[in-house]
Coordinates of C-alpha atoms in Angstrom, one line a residue:
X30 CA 175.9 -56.5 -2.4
X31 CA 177.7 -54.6 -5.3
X32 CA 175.7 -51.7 -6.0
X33 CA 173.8 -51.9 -9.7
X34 CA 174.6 -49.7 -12.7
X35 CA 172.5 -48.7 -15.6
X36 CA 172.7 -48.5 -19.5
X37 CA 171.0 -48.1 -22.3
X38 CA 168.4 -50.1 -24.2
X39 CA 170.1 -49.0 -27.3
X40 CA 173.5 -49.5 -26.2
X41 CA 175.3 -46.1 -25.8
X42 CA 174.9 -44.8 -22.6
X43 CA 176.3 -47.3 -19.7
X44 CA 177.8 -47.4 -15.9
X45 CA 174.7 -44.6 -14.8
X46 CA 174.2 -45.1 -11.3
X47 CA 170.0 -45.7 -10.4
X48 CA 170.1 -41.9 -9.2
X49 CA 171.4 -40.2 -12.3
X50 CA 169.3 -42.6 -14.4
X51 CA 166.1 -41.3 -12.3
X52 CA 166.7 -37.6 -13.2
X53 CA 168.2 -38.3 -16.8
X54 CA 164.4 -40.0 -17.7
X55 CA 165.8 -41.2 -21.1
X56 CA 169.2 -42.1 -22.4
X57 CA 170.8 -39.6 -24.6
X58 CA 170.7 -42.5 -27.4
X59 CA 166.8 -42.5 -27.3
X60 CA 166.7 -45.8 -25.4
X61 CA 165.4 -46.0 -21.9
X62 CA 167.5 -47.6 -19.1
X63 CA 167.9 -51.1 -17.6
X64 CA 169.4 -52.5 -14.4
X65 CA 172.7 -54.2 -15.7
X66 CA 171.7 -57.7 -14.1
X67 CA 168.6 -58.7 -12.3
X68 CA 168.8 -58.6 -8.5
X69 CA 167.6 -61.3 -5.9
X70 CA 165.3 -61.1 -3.3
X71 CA 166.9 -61.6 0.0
X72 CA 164.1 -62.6 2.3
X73 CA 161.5 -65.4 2.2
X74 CA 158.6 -65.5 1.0
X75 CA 157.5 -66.3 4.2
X76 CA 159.2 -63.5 5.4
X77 CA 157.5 -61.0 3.2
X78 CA 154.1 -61.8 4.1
X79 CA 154.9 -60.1 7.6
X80 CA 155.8 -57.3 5.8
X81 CA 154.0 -54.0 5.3
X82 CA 153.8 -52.3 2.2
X83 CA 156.4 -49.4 3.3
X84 CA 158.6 -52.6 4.3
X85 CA 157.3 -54.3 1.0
X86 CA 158.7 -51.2 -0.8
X87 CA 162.1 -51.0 0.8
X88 CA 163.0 -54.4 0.5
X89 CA 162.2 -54.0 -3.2
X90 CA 163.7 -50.9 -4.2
X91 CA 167.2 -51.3 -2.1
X92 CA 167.5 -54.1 -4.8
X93 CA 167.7 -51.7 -7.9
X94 CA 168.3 -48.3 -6.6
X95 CA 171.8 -48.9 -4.9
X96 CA 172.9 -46.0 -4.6
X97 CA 170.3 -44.6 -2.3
X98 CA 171.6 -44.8 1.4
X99 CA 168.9 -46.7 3.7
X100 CA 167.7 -43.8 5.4
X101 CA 167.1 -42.0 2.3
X102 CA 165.5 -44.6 0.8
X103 CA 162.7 -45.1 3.6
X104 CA 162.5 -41.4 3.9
X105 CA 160.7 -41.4 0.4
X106 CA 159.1 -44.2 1.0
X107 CA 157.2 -42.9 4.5
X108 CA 156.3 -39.5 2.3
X109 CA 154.5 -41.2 -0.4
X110 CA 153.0 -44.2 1.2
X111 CA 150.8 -41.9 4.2
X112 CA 147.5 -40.9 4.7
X113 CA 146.9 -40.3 0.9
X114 CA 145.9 -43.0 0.5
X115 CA 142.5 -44.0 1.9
X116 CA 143.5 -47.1 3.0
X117 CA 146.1 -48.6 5.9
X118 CA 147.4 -51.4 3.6
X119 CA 148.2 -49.6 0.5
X120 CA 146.8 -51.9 -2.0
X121 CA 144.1 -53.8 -0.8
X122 CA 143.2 -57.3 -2.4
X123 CA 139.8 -58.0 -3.1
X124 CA 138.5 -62.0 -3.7
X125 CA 136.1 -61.8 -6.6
X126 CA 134.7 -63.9 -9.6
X127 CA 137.2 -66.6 -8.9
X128 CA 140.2 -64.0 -9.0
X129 CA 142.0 -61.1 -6.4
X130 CA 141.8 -58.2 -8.0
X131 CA 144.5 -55.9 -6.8
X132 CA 143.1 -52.6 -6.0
X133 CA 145.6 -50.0 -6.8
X134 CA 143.5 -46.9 -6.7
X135 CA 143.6 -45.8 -3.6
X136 CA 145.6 -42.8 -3.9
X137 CA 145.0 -39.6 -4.3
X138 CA 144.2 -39.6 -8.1
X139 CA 142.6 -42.9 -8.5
X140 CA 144.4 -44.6 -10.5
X141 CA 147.4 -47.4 -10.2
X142 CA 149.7 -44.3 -11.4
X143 CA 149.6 -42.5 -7.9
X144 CA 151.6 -46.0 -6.6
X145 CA 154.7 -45.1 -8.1
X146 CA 154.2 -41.3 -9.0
X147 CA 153.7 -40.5 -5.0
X148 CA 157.2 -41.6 -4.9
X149 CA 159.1 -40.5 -7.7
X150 CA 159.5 -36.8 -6.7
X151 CA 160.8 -37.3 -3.6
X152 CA 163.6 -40.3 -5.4
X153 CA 164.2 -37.2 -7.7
X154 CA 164.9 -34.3 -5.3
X155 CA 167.1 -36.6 -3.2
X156 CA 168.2 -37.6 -6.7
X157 CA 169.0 -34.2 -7.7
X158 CA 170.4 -33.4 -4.4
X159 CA 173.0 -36.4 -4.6
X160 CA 174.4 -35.4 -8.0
X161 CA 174.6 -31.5 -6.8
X162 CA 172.0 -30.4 -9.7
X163 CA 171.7 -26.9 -9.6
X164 CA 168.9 -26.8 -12.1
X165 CA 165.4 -26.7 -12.1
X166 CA 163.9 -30.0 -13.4
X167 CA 161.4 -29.8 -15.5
X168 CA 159.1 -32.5 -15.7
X169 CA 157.9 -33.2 -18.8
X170 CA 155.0 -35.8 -19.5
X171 CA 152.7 -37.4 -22.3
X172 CA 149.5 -38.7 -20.5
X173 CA 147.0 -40.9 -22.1
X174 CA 144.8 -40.0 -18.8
X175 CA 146.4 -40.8 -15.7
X176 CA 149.7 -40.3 -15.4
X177 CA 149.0 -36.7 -16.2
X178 CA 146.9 -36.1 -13.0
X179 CA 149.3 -38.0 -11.0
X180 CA 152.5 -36.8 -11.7
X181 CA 151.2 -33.3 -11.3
X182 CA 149.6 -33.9 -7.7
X183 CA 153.0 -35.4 -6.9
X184 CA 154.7 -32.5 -8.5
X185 CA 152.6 -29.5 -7.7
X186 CA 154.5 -27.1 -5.8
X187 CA 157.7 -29.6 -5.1
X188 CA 161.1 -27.0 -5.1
X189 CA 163.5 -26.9 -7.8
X190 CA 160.6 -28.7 -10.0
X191 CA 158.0 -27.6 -12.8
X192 CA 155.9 -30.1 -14.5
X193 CA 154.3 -29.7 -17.8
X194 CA 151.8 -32.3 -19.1
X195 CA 150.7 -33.0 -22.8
X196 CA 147.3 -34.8 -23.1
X197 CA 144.8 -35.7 -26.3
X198 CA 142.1 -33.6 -26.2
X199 CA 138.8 -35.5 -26.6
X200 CA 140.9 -38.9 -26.0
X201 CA 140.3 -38.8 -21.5
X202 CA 137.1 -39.1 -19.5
X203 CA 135.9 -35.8 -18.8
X204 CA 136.9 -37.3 -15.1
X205 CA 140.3 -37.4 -16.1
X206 CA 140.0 -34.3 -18.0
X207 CA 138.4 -32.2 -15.2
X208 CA 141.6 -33.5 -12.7
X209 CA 143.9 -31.9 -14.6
X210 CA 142.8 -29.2 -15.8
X211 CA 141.8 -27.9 -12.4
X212 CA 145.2 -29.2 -10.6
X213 CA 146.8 -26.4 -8.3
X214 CA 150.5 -25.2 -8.0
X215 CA 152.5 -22.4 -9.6
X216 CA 154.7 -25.0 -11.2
X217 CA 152.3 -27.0 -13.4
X218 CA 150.7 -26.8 -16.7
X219 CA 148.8 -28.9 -18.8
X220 CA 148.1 -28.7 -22.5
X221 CA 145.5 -30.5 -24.7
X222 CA 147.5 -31.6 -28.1
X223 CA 145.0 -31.9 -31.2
X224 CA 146.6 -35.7 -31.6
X225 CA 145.9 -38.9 -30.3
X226 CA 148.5 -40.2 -26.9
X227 CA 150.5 -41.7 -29.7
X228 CA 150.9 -38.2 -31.0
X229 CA 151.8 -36.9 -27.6
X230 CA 154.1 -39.9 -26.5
X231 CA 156.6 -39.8 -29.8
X232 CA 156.5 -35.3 -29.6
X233 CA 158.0 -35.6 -26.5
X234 CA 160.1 -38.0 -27.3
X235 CA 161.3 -35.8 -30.3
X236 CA 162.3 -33.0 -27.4
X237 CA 164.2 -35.3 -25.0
X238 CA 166.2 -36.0 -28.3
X239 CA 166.2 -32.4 -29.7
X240 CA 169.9 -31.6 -28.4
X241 CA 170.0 -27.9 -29.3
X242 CA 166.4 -27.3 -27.1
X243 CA 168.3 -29.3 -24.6
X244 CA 171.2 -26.8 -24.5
X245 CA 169.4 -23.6 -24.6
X246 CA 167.0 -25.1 -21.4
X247 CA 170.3 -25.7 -19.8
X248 CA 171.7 -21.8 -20.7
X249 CA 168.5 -20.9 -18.5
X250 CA 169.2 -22.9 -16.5
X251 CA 166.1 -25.9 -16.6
X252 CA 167.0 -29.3 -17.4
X253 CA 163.9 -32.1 -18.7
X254 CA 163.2 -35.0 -16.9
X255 CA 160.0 -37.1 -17.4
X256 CA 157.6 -38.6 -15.3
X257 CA 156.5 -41.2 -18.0
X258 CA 156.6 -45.0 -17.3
X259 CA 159.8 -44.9 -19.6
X260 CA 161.6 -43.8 -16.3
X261 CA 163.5 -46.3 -14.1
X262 CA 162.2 -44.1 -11.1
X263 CA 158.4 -45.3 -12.0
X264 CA 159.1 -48.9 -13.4
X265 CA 161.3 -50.0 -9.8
X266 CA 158.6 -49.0 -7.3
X267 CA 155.5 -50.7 -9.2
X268 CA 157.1 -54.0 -8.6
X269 CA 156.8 -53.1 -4.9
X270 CA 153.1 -54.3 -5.3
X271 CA 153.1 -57.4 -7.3
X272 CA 155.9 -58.9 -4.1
X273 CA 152.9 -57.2 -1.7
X274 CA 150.3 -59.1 -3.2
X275 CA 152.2 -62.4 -3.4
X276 CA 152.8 -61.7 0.6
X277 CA 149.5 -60.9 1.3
X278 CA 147.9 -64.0 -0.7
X279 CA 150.0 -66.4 1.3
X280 CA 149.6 -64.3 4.6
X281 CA 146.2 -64.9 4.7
X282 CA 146.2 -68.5 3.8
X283 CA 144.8 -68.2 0.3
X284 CA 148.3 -70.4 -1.3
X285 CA 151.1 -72.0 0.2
X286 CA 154.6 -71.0 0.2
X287 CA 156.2 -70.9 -2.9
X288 CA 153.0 -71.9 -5.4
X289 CA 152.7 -70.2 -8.1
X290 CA 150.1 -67.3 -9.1
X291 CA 149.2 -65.5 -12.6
X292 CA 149.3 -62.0 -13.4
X293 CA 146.5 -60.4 -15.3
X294 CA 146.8 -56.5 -16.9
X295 CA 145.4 -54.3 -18.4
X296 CA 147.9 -52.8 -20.9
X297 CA 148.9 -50.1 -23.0
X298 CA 152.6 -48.9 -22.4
X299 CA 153.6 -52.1 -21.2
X300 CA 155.1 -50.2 -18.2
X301 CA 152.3 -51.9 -15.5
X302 CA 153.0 -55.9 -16.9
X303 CA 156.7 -55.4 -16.8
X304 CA 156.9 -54.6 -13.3
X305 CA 155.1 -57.9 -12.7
X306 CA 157.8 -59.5 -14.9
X307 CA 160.4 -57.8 -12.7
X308 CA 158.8 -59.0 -9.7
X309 CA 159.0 -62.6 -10.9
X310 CA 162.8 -62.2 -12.0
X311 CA 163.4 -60.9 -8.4
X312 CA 162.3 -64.3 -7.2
X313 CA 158.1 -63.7 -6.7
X314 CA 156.5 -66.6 -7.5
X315 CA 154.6 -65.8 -10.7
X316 CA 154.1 -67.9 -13.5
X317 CA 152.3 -66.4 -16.5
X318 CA 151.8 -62.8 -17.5
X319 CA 148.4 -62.1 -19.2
X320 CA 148.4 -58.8 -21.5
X321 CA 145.1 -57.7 -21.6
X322 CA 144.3 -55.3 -24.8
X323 CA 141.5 -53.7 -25.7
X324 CA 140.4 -53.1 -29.5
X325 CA 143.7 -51.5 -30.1
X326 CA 145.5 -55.0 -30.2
X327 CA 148.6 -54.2 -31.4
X328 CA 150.3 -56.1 -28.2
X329 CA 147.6 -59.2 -28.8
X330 CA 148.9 -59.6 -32.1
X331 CA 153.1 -59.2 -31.0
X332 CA 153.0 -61.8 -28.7
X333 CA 150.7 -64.2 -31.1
X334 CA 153.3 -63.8 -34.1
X335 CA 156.0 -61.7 -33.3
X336 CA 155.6 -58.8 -35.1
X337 CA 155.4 -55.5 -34.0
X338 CA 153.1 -53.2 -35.9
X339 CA 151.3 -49.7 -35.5
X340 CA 150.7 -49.3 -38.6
X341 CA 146.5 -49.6 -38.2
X342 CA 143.8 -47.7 -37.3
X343 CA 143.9 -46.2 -34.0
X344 CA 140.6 -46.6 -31.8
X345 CA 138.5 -44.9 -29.2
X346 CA 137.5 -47.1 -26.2
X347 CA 136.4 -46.6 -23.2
X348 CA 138.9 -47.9 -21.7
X349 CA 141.2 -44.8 -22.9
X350 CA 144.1 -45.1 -21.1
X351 CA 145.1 -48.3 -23.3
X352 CA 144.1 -46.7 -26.2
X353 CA 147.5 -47.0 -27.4
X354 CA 150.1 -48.4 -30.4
X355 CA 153.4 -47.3 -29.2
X356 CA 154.0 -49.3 -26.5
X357 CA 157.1 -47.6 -25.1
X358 CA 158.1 -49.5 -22.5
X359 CA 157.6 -52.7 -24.1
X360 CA 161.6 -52.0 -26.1
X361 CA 162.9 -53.3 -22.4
X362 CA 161.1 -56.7 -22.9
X363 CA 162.6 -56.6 -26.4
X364 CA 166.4 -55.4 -25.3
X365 CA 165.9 -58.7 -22.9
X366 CA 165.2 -60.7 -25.4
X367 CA 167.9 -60.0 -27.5
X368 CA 170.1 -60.9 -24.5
X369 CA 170.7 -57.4 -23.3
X370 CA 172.3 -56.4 -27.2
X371 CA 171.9 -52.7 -27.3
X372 CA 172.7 -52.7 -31.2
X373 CA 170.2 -55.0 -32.0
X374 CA 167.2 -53.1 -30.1
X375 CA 168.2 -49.8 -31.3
X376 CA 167.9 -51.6 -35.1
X377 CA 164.4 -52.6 -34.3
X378 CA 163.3 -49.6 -32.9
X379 CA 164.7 -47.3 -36.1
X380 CA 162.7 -50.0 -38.1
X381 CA 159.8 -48.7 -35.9
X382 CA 160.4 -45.6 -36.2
X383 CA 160.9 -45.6 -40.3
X384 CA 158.4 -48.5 -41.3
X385 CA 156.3 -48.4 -38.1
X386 CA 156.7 -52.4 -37.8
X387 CA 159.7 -54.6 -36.6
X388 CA 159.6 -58.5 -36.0
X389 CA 161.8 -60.3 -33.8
X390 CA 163.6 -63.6 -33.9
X391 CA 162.5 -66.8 -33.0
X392 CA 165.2 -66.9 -30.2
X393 CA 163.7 -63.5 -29.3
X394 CA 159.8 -64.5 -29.5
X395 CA 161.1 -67.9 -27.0
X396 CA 162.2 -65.6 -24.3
X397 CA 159.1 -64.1 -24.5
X398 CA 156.9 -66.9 -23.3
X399 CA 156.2 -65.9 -19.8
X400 CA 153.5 -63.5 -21.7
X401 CA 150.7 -64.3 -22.9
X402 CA 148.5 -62.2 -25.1
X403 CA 144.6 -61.6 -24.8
X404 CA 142.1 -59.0 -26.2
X405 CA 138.5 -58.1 -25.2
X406 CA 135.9 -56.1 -27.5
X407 CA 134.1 -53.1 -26.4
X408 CA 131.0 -55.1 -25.5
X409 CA 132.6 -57.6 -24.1
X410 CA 134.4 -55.5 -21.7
X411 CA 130.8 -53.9 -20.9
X412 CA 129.9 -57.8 -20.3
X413 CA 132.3 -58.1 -18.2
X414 CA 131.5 -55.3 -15.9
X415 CA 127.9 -56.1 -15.5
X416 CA 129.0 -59.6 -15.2
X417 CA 130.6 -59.4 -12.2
X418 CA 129.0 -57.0 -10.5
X419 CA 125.5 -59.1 -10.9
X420 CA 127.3 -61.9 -9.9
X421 CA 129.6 -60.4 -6.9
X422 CA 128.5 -57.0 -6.5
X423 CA 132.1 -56.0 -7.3
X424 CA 132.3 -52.9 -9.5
X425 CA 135.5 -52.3 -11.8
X426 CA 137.1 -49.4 -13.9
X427 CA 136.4 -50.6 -18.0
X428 CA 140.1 -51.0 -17.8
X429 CA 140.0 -54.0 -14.6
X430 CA 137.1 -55.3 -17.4
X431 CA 139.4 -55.8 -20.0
X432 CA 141.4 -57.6 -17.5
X433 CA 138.4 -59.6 -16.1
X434 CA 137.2 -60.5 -19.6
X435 CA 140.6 -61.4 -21.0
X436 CA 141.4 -63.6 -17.9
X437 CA 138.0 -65.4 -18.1
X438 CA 138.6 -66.3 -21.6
X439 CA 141.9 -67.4 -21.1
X440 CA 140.7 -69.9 -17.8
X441 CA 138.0 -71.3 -20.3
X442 CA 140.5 -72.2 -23.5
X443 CA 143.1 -73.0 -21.4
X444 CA 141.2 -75.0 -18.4
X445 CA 144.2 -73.7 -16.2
X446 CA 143.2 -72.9 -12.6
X447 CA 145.9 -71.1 -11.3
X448 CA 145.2 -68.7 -9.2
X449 CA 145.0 -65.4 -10.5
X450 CA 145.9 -61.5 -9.4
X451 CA 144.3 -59.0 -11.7
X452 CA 145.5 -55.5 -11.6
X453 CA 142.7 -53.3 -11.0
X454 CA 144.1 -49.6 -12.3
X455 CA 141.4 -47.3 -11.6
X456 CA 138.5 -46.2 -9.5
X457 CA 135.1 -47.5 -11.7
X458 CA 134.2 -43.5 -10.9
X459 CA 137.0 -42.5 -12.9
X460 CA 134.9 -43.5 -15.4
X461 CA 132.0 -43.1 -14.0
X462 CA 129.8 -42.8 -18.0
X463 CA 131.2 -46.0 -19.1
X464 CA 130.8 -47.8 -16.4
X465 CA 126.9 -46.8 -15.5
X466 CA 126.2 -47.3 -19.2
X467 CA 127.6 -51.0 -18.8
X468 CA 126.3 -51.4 -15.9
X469 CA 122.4 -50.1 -17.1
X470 CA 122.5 -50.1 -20.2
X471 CA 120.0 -46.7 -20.9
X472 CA 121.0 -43.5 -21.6
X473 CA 122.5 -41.5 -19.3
X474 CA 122.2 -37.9 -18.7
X475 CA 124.5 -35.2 -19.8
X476 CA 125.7 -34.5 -15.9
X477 CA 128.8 -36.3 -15.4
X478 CA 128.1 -35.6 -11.5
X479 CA 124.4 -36.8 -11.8
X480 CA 126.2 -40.2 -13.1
X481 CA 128.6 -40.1 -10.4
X482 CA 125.9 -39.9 -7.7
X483 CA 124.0 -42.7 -9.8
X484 CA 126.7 -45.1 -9.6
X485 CA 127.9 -44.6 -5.7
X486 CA 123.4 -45.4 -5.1
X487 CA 124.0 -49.0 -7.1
X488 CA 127.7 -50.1 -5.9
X489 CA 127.5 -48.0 -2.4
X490 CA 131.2 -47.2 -2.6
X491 CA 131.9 -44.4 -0.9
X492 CA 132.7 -41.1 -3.8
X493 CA 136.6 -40.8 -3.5
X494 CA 137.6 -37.5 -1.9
X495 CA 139.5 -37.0 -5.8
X496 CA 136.0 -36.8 -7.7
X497 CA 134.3 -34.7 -5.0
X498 CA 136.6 -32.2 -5.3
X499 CA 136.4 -31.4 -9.2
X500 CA 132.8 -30.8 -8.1
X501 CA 133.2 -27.1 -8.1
X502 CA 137.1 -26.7 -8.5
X503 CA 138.2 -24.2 -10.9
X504 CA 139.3 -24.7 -14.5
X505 CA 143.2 -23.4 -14.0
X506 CA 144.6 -24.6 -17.4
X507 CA 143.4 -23.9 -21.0
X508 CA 146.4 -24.3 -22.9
X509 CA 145.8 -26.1 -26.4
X510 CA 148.2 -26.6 -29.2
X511 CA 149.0 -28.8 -32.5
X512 CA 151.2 -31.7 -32.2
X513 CA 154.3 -30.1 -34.2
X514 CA 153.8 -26.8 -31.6
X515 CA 154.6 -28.6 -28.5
X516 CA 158.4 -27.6 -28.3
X517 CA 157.2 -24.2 -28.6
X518 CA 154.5 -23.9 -26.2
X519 CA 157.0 -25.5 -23.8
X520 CA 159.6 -22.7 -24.7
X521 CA 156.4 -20.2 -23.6
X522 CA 155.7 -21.4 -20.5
X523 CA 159.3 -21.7 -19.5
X524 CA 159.9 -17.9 -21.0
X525 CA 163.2 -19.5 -23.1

C-alpha cells in the first residue's frame, strides 16, 4: 500500500507525511489537513467483529498514518487503550430505547475526548522523535469542557511537552471546571478567558497563524502544536470506534453482515460526526449521519439550506460542550465537497471570517447528503433524559439527550427503522446538576457533591474514580485573562 500524504484544506501546504501533520496541528495556510485519498479497509467485516478494540485501532489507523512502522503503531496503541479505562472492551455498547448507545466515557476523564486524546501524545513523541524535533512542543488547546481535561491528563508530565489550555469561564460544569483546574503536572496550565469557546477557539487560532510569536517560540526553543479536534492525530483514532461498534453489533448477532446502521451525535466542532463519516468512506457500513444540535443550531440550519452562519446569538445550554458556532472541523466536510479544491475552501472560510456566513453550491450541498440535521430544545433534551431513564433505567449525559431526542424525532417524521448507534460522549455525572434536575425536576442544593451522591442513589452507577477524586483535590490553576491577552499570558508562562 503506498503510504498516504497530507495537505491542506486551503490548498498551500501539501506532500506532509501523517507524522509531521500530527505535530504541525494546523497548516501554515490556516487550513487543517486531509488524507490525500481515502483509504480502504482491508479485512471483512466479518473479520472485524473478532477484533479487539486495540486490534480495531490498528487496523484503522495503519490506513491513514503510513508512516508509522507497525511496531510503533501498536506501541501507542497498548499505552493508551490499558487499564484507564474501567472497562475490558473499551467502548461498551449499551441496547436502550430502541437504540445502542455507544458508551465512550470510560476513560479517565469521562468523556468521549479521552478515546483519542489517550493516544495522541504518545503518536506525538514518536512523531517528534521520527522527524528529530529537538524542541519542546507545546500544546496549546481551546476547550469548550472536555478536551481541556483530557488532553492535560494525557499530557501532564509527558517529556519534551507543555500543555496549556484556554477555557470560558462560567461556560463548563463546575465538574468540568473542578477537573481542570485541579489537574497535576509541572507542564500544564489552564486559564479561564472572559469569552465564550468561540472566543477561545478563533484566539488560538489567531497564534497558530501569528508568524513572528511563532519565530521567537522557536528562538527559545518551543514549538506549538494543538491538541484540538482540528488535529489529524485526534480525528484518525476516533474512527477506531465507529468500525468497533459496527464489529461488535454484528458480533453479537444484533445485524447481519454488511446491513446498514445510522449514526447519531451530538455535535459541536463537527470533529465527533466526521470520524463516523470517515469510518463509512473506509468501507463501515453506515448509512446516514444524524447531527444532533442543541439551541445553538447553527449546524441544523447548514445542512437544511446550505448556509453557513454565526452571525446569531450565542446560547447557554446545558449541554455546554456543544455550545458552539464555529464549527471548526466542519471546513473538511466542506474542502470534500468542493472536490478536494483548496482555493475554493480557503474563499469560503475568508468569507467566514470577514462576514461571518458563507453558502455553498448546490453541487456542494449534494455531496453533503449522507448528513442529516436535527435540533433538540432545552426541555426537550431534559425530556429526553427522564424519558428514558423511566422507561429503561438508562441514564445519559444532557449531551447523549440531545442525541436521544434528535434521533427519536427523526425515527417518528421519517418512519425509518434502521438501526441506530448513538454516541454517548460523557459520564451523566459530568453533569451531574443538569442531569438530577431533569431527572427530578426540584431544586437542587448548592453541593455539587451532595448532587453527585443523589444521582449514583437513583441510577446505582458506580461514581467514576475521575469525580471522586476532585472531592478534596487542590485548586492548582487560577490563571484568568481577556480574550485579546491570551498571546501574552502564553508568553508568561513560557518565560519568552
Amino acid at each position: 500500500m503506498m503510504d498516504i500524504s497530507y495537505r491542506s484544506t486551503r490548498g498551500r501546504e501539501r506532500d506532509v507525511t501523517a507524522s509531521q501533520a500530527i505535530l504541525k496541528g494546523l497548516a501554515c495556510d490556516g487550513g487543517l489537513f486531509m488524507p490525500d485519498r481515502m483509504p480502504k479497509l482491508n479485512l471483512t467485516m466479518e473479520e472485524l467483529a473478532k477484533k479487539t478494540y486495540q486490534e480495531t485501532a490498528y487496523e484503522v489507523m495503519k490506513l491513514f498514518l503510513t508512516d508509522f512502522t507497525e511496531q510503533e503503531l501498536k506501541e501507542c496503541i497498548g499505552r493508551a487503550y490499558d487499564d484507564k479505562f474501567d472497562t475490558e472492551v473499551i467502548a461498551p455498547l449499551v441496547k436502550a430505547d430502541g437504540a445502542y448507545y455507544l458508551e465512550l466515557f470510560h476513560g479517565s476523564t469521562i468523556a468521549f475526548k479521552d478515546m483519542a486524546l489517550s493516544i495522541l501524545p504518545h503518536l506525538m513523541t514518536t512523531a517528534a522523535g521520527k522527524n528529530h524535533m529537538e524542541q519542546e512542543i507545546v500544546i496549546l488547546t481551546a476547550t469548550s469542557g472536555d478536551t481541556g481535561k483530557a488532553a492535560m491528563a494525557g499530557f501532564a508530565d509527558v517529556p519534551g511537552t507543555r500543555i496549556i489550555v484556554f477555557y470560558p469561564k462560567g461556560g463548563v460544569s463546575r465538574v468540568q471546571e473542578l477537573q481542570m483546574v485541579t489537574q497535576k503536572g509541572d507542564n500544564t496550565a489552564v486559564v479561564s478567558i472572559h469569552g465564550n469557546f468561540d472566543d477561545a477557539q478563533t484566539g488560538v487560532k489567531q497564534i497558530f497563524a501569528d508568524r513572528e510569536f511563532g519565530r521567537r517560540l522557536a528562538e527559545r526553543g518551543f514549538v506549538l502544536s494543538s491538541a484540538n479536534s482540528i488535529n489529524i492525530g485526534r480525528l484518525v483514532p476516533q474512527i477506531v470506534y465507529y468500525a468497533y461498534a459496527y464489529g461488535q453489533l454484528l458480533a453479537h448477532g444484533e445485524i447481519s453482515d454488511g446491513e446498514k446502521i445510522h449514526v447519531t451525535v451530538p455535535t459541536g466542532n463537527f470533529g465527533n460526526i466526521l470520524a463516523a463519516y470517515f469510518a463509512k468512506q473506509i468501507g463501515v457500513p453506515i448509512d446516514r449521519l444524524i447531527c444532533a444540535s442543541n439551541d445553538n443550531r447553527v449546524l441544523y440550519d447548514f445542512f437544511r439550506n446550505g448556509t453557513y452562519d454565526r452571525k446569531r446569538d450565542f446560547i447557554l445550554t446545558i449541554s455546554p460542550s456543544m455550545d458552539i458556532l464555529i464549527s471548526s472541523n466542519l471546513e473538511r466536510l466542506v474542502y470534500i465537497s468542493t472536490g478536494c479544491d483548496g482555493e475554493k475552501t480557503a474563499a469560503l472560510m475568508a468569507d467566514l471570517a470577514e462576514t461571518g456566513a458563507y453558502t455553498v453550491s448546490k453541487d456542494m450541498k449534494e455531496r453533503m447528503t449522507d448528513f442529516i440535521g436535527g435540533f433538540a430544545t432545552e426541555e426537550e433534551d431534559r425530556d429526553a433524559i427522564r424519558r428514558v431513564y423511566k422507561d429503561t433505567g438508562y441514564v445519559m449525559d444532557t449531551h447523549t439527550g440531545v442525541a436521544s431526542a434528535v434521533y427519536k424525532k427523526y425515527r417518528a417524521d421519517s418512519k425509518d427503522e434502521t438501526k441506530t448507534v448513538i454516541a454517548s460522549t460523557a459520564s451523566p455525572y459530568k453533569f451531574s446538576r443538569s442531569v438530577m434536575e431533569a431527572l427530578k425536576g426540584t431544586e437542587l442544593p448548592d453541593d455539587e457533591f451532595a448532587i453527585i451522591d443523589s444521582l449514583h442513589a437513583v441510577s446505582g452507577v458506580t461514581i467514576p474514580k475521575a469525580v471522586e477524586e476532585i472531592r478534596s483535590a487542590q485548586v492548582r490553576h487560577h490563571r484568568e485573562c481577556g480574550v485579546g491577552d491570551m498571546e501574552a499570558v502564553i508568553a508568561g508562562i513560557l518565560g519568552v
